Amino acid sequence: MYGLLGQIIATPGARDRLAAILVEGTADMPGCISYVVAYDMEDADALWVTEVWKDRESHAASLDLPAVKAAIAEARPLIAGFRNRHETLPIAGAGLPEDAG
Amino acid sequence: MYGLLGQIIATPGARDRLAAILVEGTADMPGCISYVVAYDMEDADALWVTEVWKDRESHAASLDLPAVKAAIAEARPLIAGFRNRHETLPIAGAGLPEDAG
């Protein structure tokens, strides 16, 4: 498996709209096991996105999906920056398919 | 929903054993939607744990579960520290139950 996590910083007041765009645009991505959009509890402009993919290739391919491209284009003007971006190698855990290893 | 994410730093050479303890001890926790244990790709001693819970109370209650207590006791000597620990409010996303909002 392949994982990503990090913060996306919205432009002031745009966090809710940005979250909606991310959730909507990432609903149907082959090989995506988990893509969670969450509010940061300390920074009112920050979102956390945590991702688990079947493999790195699935993630790379997702960037060519029409819905993802549209979401990125719509989201870009609402993004002020990124923080704490890390790649991970998910091992296992609750909520992951047993055979996803 | 309620979320947590952060790094757990293992004592040198103990990362795999620590990951196994965490995965095993957290397999059956009421209200736990997702508990993913992942390797950090830059620090050979670090794990990332990303959690999504039905609510904060479910997370708090999990700390009293026998399996979780046993895992914490077994893991403690293998833990050198914690980093990047954040609370989040998960909104939605792929891999989350539709009605988990």
JSON list of C-alpha atoms in Angstrom, two decimals:
[
{"chain": "A", "resi": 1, "resn": "MET", "atom": "CA", "xyz": [0.00, 0.00, 0.00]},
{"chain": "A", "resi": 2, "resn": "TYR", "atom": "CA", "xyz": [0.96, 3.64, -0.36]},
{"chain": "A", "resi": 3, "resn": "GLY", "atom": "CA", "xyz": [-0.11, 6.52, 1.83]},
{"chain": "A", "resi": 4, "resn": "LEU", "atom": "CA", "xyz": [-0.06, 10.29, 1.94]},
{"chain": "A", "resi": 5, "resn": "LEU", "atom": "CA", "xyz": [-1.03, 12.74, 4.64]},
{"chain": "A", "resi": 6, "resn": "GLY", "atom": "CA", "xyz": [-0.72, 16.46, 5.08]},
{"chain": "A", "resi": 7, "resn": "GLN", "atom": "CA", "xyz": [-2.43, 19.78, 5.65]},
{"chain": "A", "resi": 8, "resn": "ILE", "atom": "CA", "xyz": [-4.00, 21.93, 2.97]},
{"chain": "A", "resi": 9, "resn": "ILE", "atom": "CA", "xyz": [-4.34, 25.57, 4.00]},
{"chain": "A", "resi": 10, "resn": "ALA", "atom": "CA", "xyz": [-7.39, 27.31, 2.56]},
{"chain": "A", "resi": 11, "resn": "THR", "atom": "CA", "xyz": [-7.56, 30.99, 1.75]},
{"chain": "A", "resi": 12, "resn": "PRO", "atom": "CA", "xyz": [-9.44, 32.80, 4.55]},
{"chain": "A", "resi": 13, "resn": "GLY", "atom": "CA", "xyz": [-13.10, 31.73, 4.73]},
{"chain": "A", "resi": 14, "resn": "ALA", "atom": "CA", "xyz": [-12.76, 29.13, 1.95]},
{"chain": "A", "resi": 15, "resn": "ARG", "atom": "CA", "xyz": [-12.17, 25.99, 4.03]},
{"chain": "A", "resi": 16, "resn": "ASP", "atom": "CA", "xyz": [-15.68, 24.57, 3.85]},
{"chain": "A", "resi": 17, "resn": "ARG", "atom": "CA", "xyz": [-15.91, 25.06, 0.10]},
{"chain": "A", "resi": 18, "resn": "LEU", "atom": "CA", "xyz": [-12.46, 23.55, -0.38]},
{"chain": "A", "resi": 19, "resn": "ALA", "atom": "CA", "xyz": [-13.41, 20.53, 1.73]},
{"chain": "A", "resi": 20, "resn": "ALA", "atom": "CA", "xyz": [-16.56, 19.99, -0.32]},
{"chain": "A", "resi": 21, "resn": "ILE", "atom": "CA", "xyz": [-14.61, 20.14, -3.59]},
{"chain": "A", "resi": 22, "resn": "LEU", "atom": "CA", "xyz": [-12.03, 17.64, -2.31]},
{"chain": "A", "resi": 23, "resn": "VAL", "atom": "CA", "xyz": [-14.65, 15.18, -1.02]},
{"chain": "A", "resi": 24, "resn": "GLU", "atom": "CA", "xyz": [-16.73, 15.39, -4.18]},
{"chain": "A", "resi": 25, "resn": "GLY", "atom": "CA", "xyz": [-13.81, 15.13, -6.63]},
{"chain": "A", "resi": 26, "resn": "THR", "atom": "CA", "xyz": [-12.20, 12.15, -4.91]},
{"chain": "A", "resi": 27, "resn": "ALA", "atom": "CA", "xyz": [-15.24, 9.95, -4.39]},
{"chain": "A", "resi": 28, "resn": "ASP", "atom": "CA", "xyz": [-14.50, 7.45, -7.13]},
{"chain": "A", "resi": 29, "resn": "MET", "atom": "CA", "xyz": [-10.78, 6.80, -7.66]},
{"chain": "A", "resi": 30, "resn": "PRO", "atom": "CA", "xyz": [-9.67, 3.29, -8.62]},
{"chain": "A", "resi": 31, "resn": "GLY", "atom": "CA", "xyz": [-7.19, 1.87, -6.11]},
{"chain": "A", "resi": 32, "resn": "CYS", "atom": "CA", "xyz": [-8.09, 4.44, -3.46]},
{"chain": "A", "resi": 33, "resn": "ILE", "atom": "CA", "xyz": [-8.70, 2.63, -0.16]},
{"chain": "A", "resi": 34, "resn": "SER", "atom": "CA", "xyz": [-9.16, 5.74, 1.94]},
{"chain": "A", "resi": 35, "resn": "TYR", "atom": "CA", "xyz": [-9.22, 9.49, 1.30]},
{"chain": "A", "resi": 36, "resn": "VAL", "atom": "CA", "xyz": [-10.33, 11.35, 4.42]},
{"chain": "A", "resi": 37, "resn": "VAL", "atom": "CA", "xyz": [-10.82, 15.11, 4.54]},
{"chain": "A", "resi": 38, "resn": "ALA", "atom": "CA", "xyz": [-10.83, 16.52, 8.06]},
{"chain": "A", "resi": 39, "resn": "TYR", "atom": "CA", "xyz": [-10.82, 19.91, 9.77]},
{"chain": "A", "resi": 40, "resn": "ASP", "atom": "CA", "xyz": [-7.70, 20.82, 11.69]},
{"chain": "A", "resi": 41, "resn": "MET", "atom": "CA", "xyz": [-8.83, 21.66, 15.22]},
{"chain": "A", "resi": 42, "resn": "GLU", "atom": "CA", "xyz": [-6.28, 24.40, 15.86]},
{"chain": "A", "resi": 43, "resn": "ASP", "atom": "CA", "xyz": [-6.07, 26.31, 12.55]},
{"chain": "A", "resi": 44, "resn": "ALA", "atom": "CA", "xyz": [-9.43, 27.55, 11.18]},
{"chain": "A", "resi": 45, "resn": "ASP", "atom": "CA", "xyz": [-8.01, 27.63, 7.64]},
{"chain": "A", "resi": 46, "resn": "ALA", "atom": "CA", "xyz": [-6.44, 24.16, 7.65]},
{"chain": "A", "resi": 47, "resn": "LEU", "atom": "CA", "xyz": [-7.67, 20.80, 6.48]},
{"chain": "A", "resi": 48, "resn": "TRP", "atom": "CA", "xyz": [-5.98, 17.46, 6.98]},
{"chain": "A", "resi": 49, "resn": "VAL", "atom": "CA", "xyz": [-6.12, 14.92, 4.14]},
{"chain": "A", "resi": 50, "resn": "THR", "atom": "CA", "xyz": [-5.05, 11.35, 4.90]},
{"chain": "A", "resi": 51, "resn": "GLU", "atom": "CA", "xyz": [-4.88, 8.90, 2.02]},
{"chain": "A", "resi": 52, "resn": "VAL", "atom": "CA", "xyz": [-4.33, 5.15, 1.65]},
{"chain": "A", "resi": 53, "resn": "TRP", "atom": "CA", "xyz": [-3.88, 3.66, -1.80]},
{"chain": "A", "resi": 54, "resn": "LYS", "atom": "CA", "xyz": [-3.55, 0.13, -3.09]},
{"chain": "A", "resi": 55, "resn": "ASP", "atom": "CA", "xyz": [-0.19, 1.24, -4.53]},
{"chain": "A", "resi": 56, "resn": "ARG", "atom": "CA", "xyz": [1.75, 4.31, -5.65]},
{"chain": "A", "resi": 57, "resn": "GLU", "atom": "CA", "xyz": [0.68, 3.78, -9.26]},
{"chain": "A", "resi": 58, "resn": "SER", "atom": "CA", "xyz": [-3.02, 4.05, -8.38]},
{"chain": "A", "resi": 59, "resn": "HIS", "atom": "CA", "xyz": [-2.36, 7.38, -6.73]},
{"chain": "A", "resi": 60, "resn": "ALA", "atom": "CA", "xyz": [-0.37, 8.65, -9.72]},
{"chain": "A", "resi": 61, "resn": "ALA", "atom": "CA", "xyz": [-3.10, 7.52, -12.14]},
{"chain": "A", "resi": 62, "resn": "SER", "atom": "CA", "xyz": [-5.77, 9.31, -10.12]},
{"chain": "A", "resi": 63, "resn": "LEU", "atom": "CA", "xyz": [-4.27, 12.65, -11.05]},
{"chain": "A", "resi": 64, "resn": "ASP", "atom": "CA", "xyz": [-5.38, 12.03, -14.65]},
{"chain": "A", "resi": 65, "resn": "LEU", "atom": "CA", "xyz": [-9.02, 11.32, -13.76]},
{"chain": "A", "resi": 66, "resn": "PRO", "atom": "CA", "xyz": [-11.39, 13.98, -15.14]},
{"chain": "A", "resi": 67, "resn": "ALA", "atom": "CA", "xyz": [-13.14, 14.43, -11.77]},
{"chain": "A", "resi": 68, "resn": "VAL", "atom": "CA", "xyz": [-9.81, 14.87, -9.96]},
{"chain": "A", "resi": 69, "resn": "LYS", "atom": "CA", "xyz": [-8.50, 17.27, -12.60]},
{"chain": "A", "resi": 70, "resn": "ALA", "atom": "CA", "xyz": [-11.69, 19.32, -12.30]},
{"chain": "A", "resi": 71, "resn": "ALA", "atom": "CA", "xyz": [-11.47, 19.32, -8.51]},
{"chain": "A", "resi": 72, "resn": "ILE", "atom": "CA", "xyz": [-7.82, 20.45, -8.57]},
{"chain": "A", "resi": 73, "resn": "ALA", "atom": "CA", "xyz": [-8.68, 23.27, -10.99]},
{"chain": "A", "resi": 74, "resn": "GLU", "atom": "CA", "xyz": [-11.64, 24.39, -8.87]},
{"chain": "A", "resi": 75, "resn": "ALA", "atom": "CA", "xyz": [-9.70, 24.07, -5.62]},
{"chain": "A", "resi": 76, "resn": "ARG", "atom": "CA", "xyz": [-6.47, 25.79, -6.68]},
{"chain": "A", "resi": 77, "resn": "PRO", "atom": "CA", "xyz": [-7.67, 29.40, -6.16]},
{"chain": "A", "resi": 78, "resn": "LEU", "atom": "CA", "xyz": [-8.91, 28.43, -2.68]},
{"chain": "A", "resi": 79, "resn": "ILE", "atom": "CA", "xyz": [-5.55, 26.99, -1.58]},
{"chain": "A", "resi": 80, "resn": "ALA", "atom": "CA", "xyz": [-3.05, 29.21, 0.24]},
{"chain": "A", "resi": 81, "resn": "GLY", "atom": "CA", "xyz": [-0.51, 26.46, 0.89]},
{"chain": "A", "resi": 82, "resn": "PHE", "atom": "CA", "xyz": [0.44, 23.01, 2.13]},
{"chain": "A", "resi": 83, "resn": "ARG", "atom": "CA", "xyz": [2.06, 21.84, 5.40]},
{"chain": "A", "resi": 84, "resn": "ASN", "atom": "CA", "xyz": [3.25, 18.60, 7.03]},
{"chain": "A", "resi": 85, "resn": "ARG", "atom": "CA", "xyz": [3.10, 16.60, 3.81]},
{"chain": "A", "resi": 86, "resn": "HIS", "atom": "CA", "xyz": [4.40, 13.05, 4.32]},
{"chain": "A", "resi": 87, "resn": "GLU", "atom": "CA", "xyz": [4.45, 9.86, 2.30]},
{"chain": "A", "resi": 88, "resn": "THR", "atom": "CA", "xyz": [3.78, 6.67, 4.26]},
{"chain": "A", "resi": 89, "resn": "LEU", "atom": "CA", "xyz": [3.70, 2.92, 3.77]},
{"chain": "A", "resi": 90, "resn": "PRO", "atom": "CA", "xyz": [0.47, 1.69, 5.41]},
{"chain": "A", "resi": 91, "resn": "ILE", "atom": "CA", "xyz": [0.93, -1.68, 7.09]},
{"chain": "A", "resi": 92, "resn": "ALA", "atom": "CA", "xyz": [-2.50, -2.65, 8.35]},
{"chain": "A", "resi": 93, "resn": "GLY", "atom": "CA", "xyz": [-5.23, -1.57, 10.68]},
{"chain": "A", "resi": 94, "resn": "ALA", "atom": "CA", "xyz": [-8.91, -1.25, 11.37]},
{"chain": "A", "resi": 95, "resn": "GLY", "atom": "CA", "xyz": [-10.86, 0.08, 8.43]},
{"chain": "A", "resi": 96, "resn": "LEU", "atom": "CA", "xyz": [-8.44, -1.26, 5.84]},
{"chain": "A", "resi": 97, "resn": "PRO", "atom": "CA", "xyz": [-9.40, -4.27, 3.72]},
{"chain": "A", "resi": 98, "resn": "GLU", "atom": "CA", "xyz": [-7.80, -7.41, 5.20]},
{"chain": "A", "resi": 99, "resn": "ASP", "atom": "CA", "xyz": [-6.14, -8.28, 1.88]},
{"chain": "A", "resi": 100, "resn": "ALA", "atom": "CA", "xyz": [-4.85, -4.77, 1.17]},
{"chain": "A", "resi": 101, "resn": "GLY", "atom": "CA", "xyz": [-1.36, -5.56, 2.51]},
{"chain": "B", "resi": 1, "resn": "MET", "atom": "CA", "xyz": [-16.57, 12.15, 13.89]},
{"chain": "B", "resi": 2, "resn": "TYR", "atom": "CA", "xyz": [-13.31, 12.57, 15.76]},
{"chain": "B", "resi": 3, "resn": "GLY", "atom": "CA", "xyz": [-9.82, 12.00, 14.42]},
{"chain": "B", "resi": 4, "resn": "LEU", "atom": "CA", "xyz": [-6.25, 11.70, 15.58]},
{"chain": "B", "resi": 5, "resn": "LEU", "atom": "CA", "xyz": [-2.98, 11.45, 13.69]},
{"chain": "B", "resi": 6, "resn": "GLY", "atom": "CA", "xyz": [0.64, 11.50, 14.66]},
{"chain": "B", "resi": 7, "resn": "GLN", "atom": "CA", "xyz": [4.00, 9.76, 14.65]},
{"chain": "B", "resi": 8, "resn": "ILE", "atom": "CA", "xyz": [5.11, 7.19, 17.20]},
{"chain": "B", "resi": 9, "resn": "ILE", "atom": "CA", "xyz": [8.89, 6.85, 17.37]},
{"chain": "B", "resi": 10, "resn": "ALA", "atom": "CA", "xyz": [10.09, 3.34, 18.16]},
{"chain": "B", "resi": 11, "resn": "THR", "atom": "CA", "xyz": [13.27, 2.53, 20.03]},
{"chain": "B", "resi": 12, "resn": "PRO", "atom": "CA", "xyz": [15.98, 1.50, 17.54]},
{"chain": "B", "resi": 13, "resn": "GLY", "atom": "CA", "xyz": [15.11, -1.77, 15.75]},
{"chain": "B", "resi": 14, "resn": "ALA", "atom": "CA", "xyz": [11.70, -2.09, 17.44]},
{"chain": "B", "resi": 15, "resn": "ARG", "atom": "CA", "xyz": [9.48, -0.53, 14.78]},
{"chain": "B", "resi": 16, "resn": "ASP", "atom": "CA", "xyz": [8.16, -3.74, 13.26]},
{"chain": "B", "resi": 17, "resn": "ARG", "atom": "CA", "xyz": [7.33, -5.26, 16.64]},
{"chain": "B", "resi": 18, "resn": "LEU", "atom": "CA", "xyz": [5.66, -2.02, 17.74]},
{"chain": "B", "resi": 19, "resn": "ALA", "atom": "CA", "xyz": [3.58, -1.90, 14.57]},
{"chain": "B", "resi": 20, "resn": "ALA", "atom": "CA", "xyz": [2.43, -5.50, 15.10]},
{"chain": "B", "resi": 21, "resn": "ILE", "atom": "CA", "xyz": [1.40, -4.76, 18.70]},
{"chain": "B", "resi": 22, "resn": "LEU", "atom": "CA", "xyz": [-0.55, -1.67, 17.62]},
{"chain": "B", "resi": 23, "resn": "VAL", "atom": "CA", "xyz": [-2.35, -3.45, 14.76]},
{"chain": "B", "resi": 24, "resn": "GLU", "atom": "CA", "xyz": [-3.21, -6.47, 16.91]},
{"chain": "B", "resi": 25, "resn": "GLY", "atom": "CA", "xyz": [-4.37, -4.52, 19.97]},
{"chain": "B", "resi": 26, "resn": "THR", "atom": "CA", "xyz": [-6.60, -2.15, 18.03]},
{"chain": "B", "resi": 27, "resn": "ALA", "atom": "CA", "xyz": [-8.41, -4.61, 15.79]},
{"chain": "B", "resi": 28, "resn": "ASP", "atom": "CA", "xyz": [-11.74, -4.57, 17.64]},
{"chain": "B", "resi": 29, "resn": "MET", "atom": "CA", "xyz": [-12.60, -1.21, 19.16]},
{"chain": "B", "resi": 30, "resn": "PRO", "atom": "CA", "xyz": [-16.27, -0.11, 19.23]},
{"chain": "B", "resi": 31, "resn": "GLY", "atom": "CA", "xyz": [-16.77, 3.18, 17.39]},
{"chain": "B", "resi": 32, "resn": "CYS", "atom": "CA", "xyz": [-13.43, 2.96, 15.61]},
{"chain": "B", "resi": 33, "resn": "ILE", "atom": "CA", "xyz": [-13.96, 3.66, 11.91]},
{"chain": "B", "resi": 34, "resn": "SER", "atom": "CA", "xyz": [-10.31, 3.63, 10.94]},
{"chain": "B", "resi": 35, "resn": "TYR", "atom": "CA", "xyz": [-7.01, 2.98, 12.72]},
{"chain": "B", "resi": 36, "resn": "VAL", "atom": "CA", "xyz": [-4.18, 2.80, 10.21]},
{"chain": "B", "resi": 37, "resn": "VAL", "atom": "CA", "xyz": [-0.58, 1.99, 11.19]},
{"chain": "B", "resi": 38, "resn": "ALA", "atom": "CA", "xyz": [1.95, 3.00, 8.56]},
{"chain": "B", "resi": 39, "resn": "TYR", "atom": "CA", "xyz": [5.72, 3.25, 8.20]},
{"chain": "B", "resi": 40, "resn": "ASP", "atom": "CA", "xyz": [7.18, 6.73, 7.89]},
{"chain": "B", "resi": 41, "resn": "MET", "atom": "CA", "xyz": [9.21, 6.74, 4.67]},
{"chain": "B", "resi": 42, "resn": "GLU", "atom": "CA", "xyz": [11.94, 9.07, 5.90]},
{"chain": "B", "resi": 43, "resn": "ASP", "atom": "CA", "xyz": [12.58, 7.98, 9.51]},
{"chain": "B", "resi": 44, "resn": "ALA", "atom": "CA", "xyz": [13.35, 4.25, 9.97]},
{"chain": "B", "resi": 45, "resn": "ASP", "atom": "CA", "xyz": [12.17, 4.40, 13.59]},
{"chain": "B", "resi": 46, "resn": "ALA", "atom": "CA", "xyz": [8.88, 6.23, 12.97]},
{"chain": "B", "resi": 47, "resn": "LEU", "atom": "CA", "xyz": [5.35, 5.02, 12.47]},
{"chain": "B", "resi": 48, "resn": "TRP", "atom": "CA", "xyz": [2.35, 7.10, 11.51]},
{"chain": "B", "resi": 49, "resn": "VAL", "atom": "CA", "xyz": [-1.00, 6.28, 13.11]},
{"chain": "B", "resi": 50, "resn": "THR", "atom": "CA", "xyz": [-4.11, 7.90, 11.61]},
{"chain": "B", "resi": 51, "resn": "GLU", "atom": "CA", "xyz": [-7.40, 7.36, 13.40]},
{"chain": "B", "resi": 52, "resn": "VAL", "atom": "CA", "xyz": [-11.07, 8.12, 12.66]},
{"chain": "B", "resi": 53, "resn": "TRP", "atom": "CA", "xyz": [-13.66, 7.54, 15.36]},
{"chain": "B", "resi": 54, "resn": "LYS", "atom": "CA", "xyz": [-17.43, 7.77, 15.43]},
{"chain": "B", "resi": 55, "resn": "ASP", "atom": "CA", "xyz": [-16.98, 10.33, 18.22]},
{"chain": "B", "resi": 56, "resn": "ARG", "atom": "CA", "xyz": [-14.53, 11.47, 20.89]},
{"chain": "B", "resi": 57, "resn": "GLU", "atom": "CA", "xyz": [-16.25, 9.32, 23.51]},
{"chain": "B", "resi": 58, "resn": "SER", "atom": "CA", "xyz": [-15.62, 6.11, 21.56]},
{"chain": "B", "resi": 59, "resn": "HIS", "atom": "CA", "xyz": [-11.94, 6.95, 21.45]},
{"chain": "B", "resi": 60, "resn": "ALA", "atom": "CA", "xyz": [-11.83, 7.70, 25.17]},
{"chain": "B", "resi": 61, "resn": "ALA", "atom": "CA", "xyz": [-13.66, 4.45, 25.98]},
{"chain": "B", "resi": 62, "resn": "SER", "atom": "CA", "xyz": [-11.23, 2.44, 23.89]},
{"chain": "B", "resi": 63, "resn": "LEU", "atom": "CA", "xyz": [-8.44, 3.20, 26.34]},
{"chain": "B", "resi": 64, "resn": "ASP", "atom": "CA", "xyz": [-10.27, 1.02, 28.91]},
{"chain": "B", "resi": 65, "resn": "LEU", "atom": "CA", "xyz": [-10.53, -2.01, 26.63]},
{"chain": "B", "resi": 66, "resn": "PRO", "atom": "CA", "xyz": [-8.44, -4.96, 27.91]},
{"chain": "B", "resi": 67, "resn": "ALA", "atom": "CA", "xyz": [-6.83, -5.53, 24.49]},
{"chain": "B", "resi": 68, "resn": "VAL", "atom": "CA", "xyz": [-5.87, -1.85, 24.20]},
{"chain": "B", "resi": 69, "resn": "LYS", "atom": "CA", "xyz": [-4.54, -1.72, 27.76]},
{"chain": "B", "resi": 70, "resn": "ALA", "atom": "CA", "xyz": [-2.46, -4.83, 27.09]},
{"chain": "B", "resi": 71, "resn": "ALA", "atom": "CA", "xyz": [-1.14, -3.36, 23.83]},
{"chain": "B", "resi": 72, "resn": "ILE", "atom": "CA", "xyz": [-0.18, -0.07, 25.51]},
{"chain": "B", "resi": 73, "resn": "ALA", "atom": "CA", "xyz": [1.65, -1.95, 28.27]},
{"chain": "B", "resi": 74, "resn": "GLU", "atom": "CA", "xyz": [3.48, -4.15, 25.76]},
{"chain": "B", "resi": 75, "resn": "ALA", "atom": "CA", "xyz": [4.29, -1.21, 23.46]},
{"chain": "B", "resi": 76, "resn": "ARG", "atom": "CA", "xyz": [5.44, 1.29, 26.09]},
{"chain": "B", "resi": 77, "resn": "PRO", "atom": "CA", "xyz": [9.04, -0.01, 26.41]},
{"chain": "B", "resi": 78, "resn": "LEU", "atom": "CA", "xyz": [9.37, 0.07, 22.61]},
{"chain": "B", "resi": 79, "resn": "ILE", "atom": "CA", "xyz": [8.31, 3.73, 22.33]},
{"chain": "B", "resi": 80, "resn": "ALA", "atom": "CA", "xyz": [10.97, 6.45, 22.33]},
{"chain": "B", "resi": 81, "resn": "GLY", "atom": "CA", "xyz": [8.57, 9.34, 21.72]},
{"chain": "B", "resi": 82, "resn": "PHE", "atom": "CA", "xyz": [5.75, 10.97, 19.83]},
{"chain": "B", "resi": 83, "resn": "ARG", "atom": "CA", "xyz": [5.74, 13.69, 17.12]},
{"chain": "B", "resi": 84, "resn": "ASN", "atom": "CA", "xyz": [3.23, 15.66, 15.03]},
{"chain": "B", "resi": 85, "resn": "ARG", "atom": "CA", "xyz": [0.26, 14.65, 17.15]},
{"chain": "B", "resi": 86, "resn": "HIS", "atom": "CA", "xyz": [-2.93, 16.39, 15.96]},
{"chain": "B", "resi": 87, "resn": "GLU", "atom": "CA", "xyz": [-6.62, 16.08, 16.69]},
{"chain": "B", "resi": 88, "resn": "THR", "atom": "CA", "xyz": [-8.92, 16.43, 13.67]},
{"chain": "B", "resi": 89, "resn": "LEU", "atom": "CA", "xyz": [-12.61, 16.56, 12.84]},
{"chain": "B", "resi": 90, "resn": "PRO", "atom": "CA", "xyz": [-13.11, 14.21, 9.88]},
{"chain": "B", "resi": 91, "resn": "ILE", "atom": "CA", "xyz": [-15.71, 15.54, 7.44]},
{"chain": "B", "resi": 92, "resn": "ALA", "atom": "CA", "xyz": [-16.11, 12.84, 4.83]},
{"chain": "B", "resi": 93, "resn": "GLY", "atom": "CA", "xyz": [-14.22, 10.94, 2.20]},
{"chain": "B", "resi": 94, "resn": "ALA", "atom": "CA", "xyz": [-13.61, 7.68, 0.42]},
{"chain": "B", "resi": 95, "resn": "GLY", "atom": "CA", "xyz": [-13.33, 4.73, 2.77]},
{"chain": "B", "resi": 96, "resn": "LEU", "atom": "CA", "xyz": [-15.56, 6.29, 5.43]},
{"chain": "B", "resi": 97, "resn": "PRO", "atom": "CA", "xyz": [-19.08, 4.98, 5.97]},
{"chain": "B", "resi": 98, "resn": "GLU", "atom": "CA", "xyz": [-21.54, 7.30, 4.18]},
{"chain": "B", "resi": 99, "resn": "ASP", "atom": "CA", "xyz": [-23.55, 7.84, 7.39]},
{"chain": "B", "resi": 100, "resn": "ALA", "atom": "CA", "xyz": [-20.55, 8.46, 9.61]},
{"chain": "B", "resi": 101, "resn": "GLY", "atom": "CA", "xyz": [-20.91, 12.25, 9.36]}
]
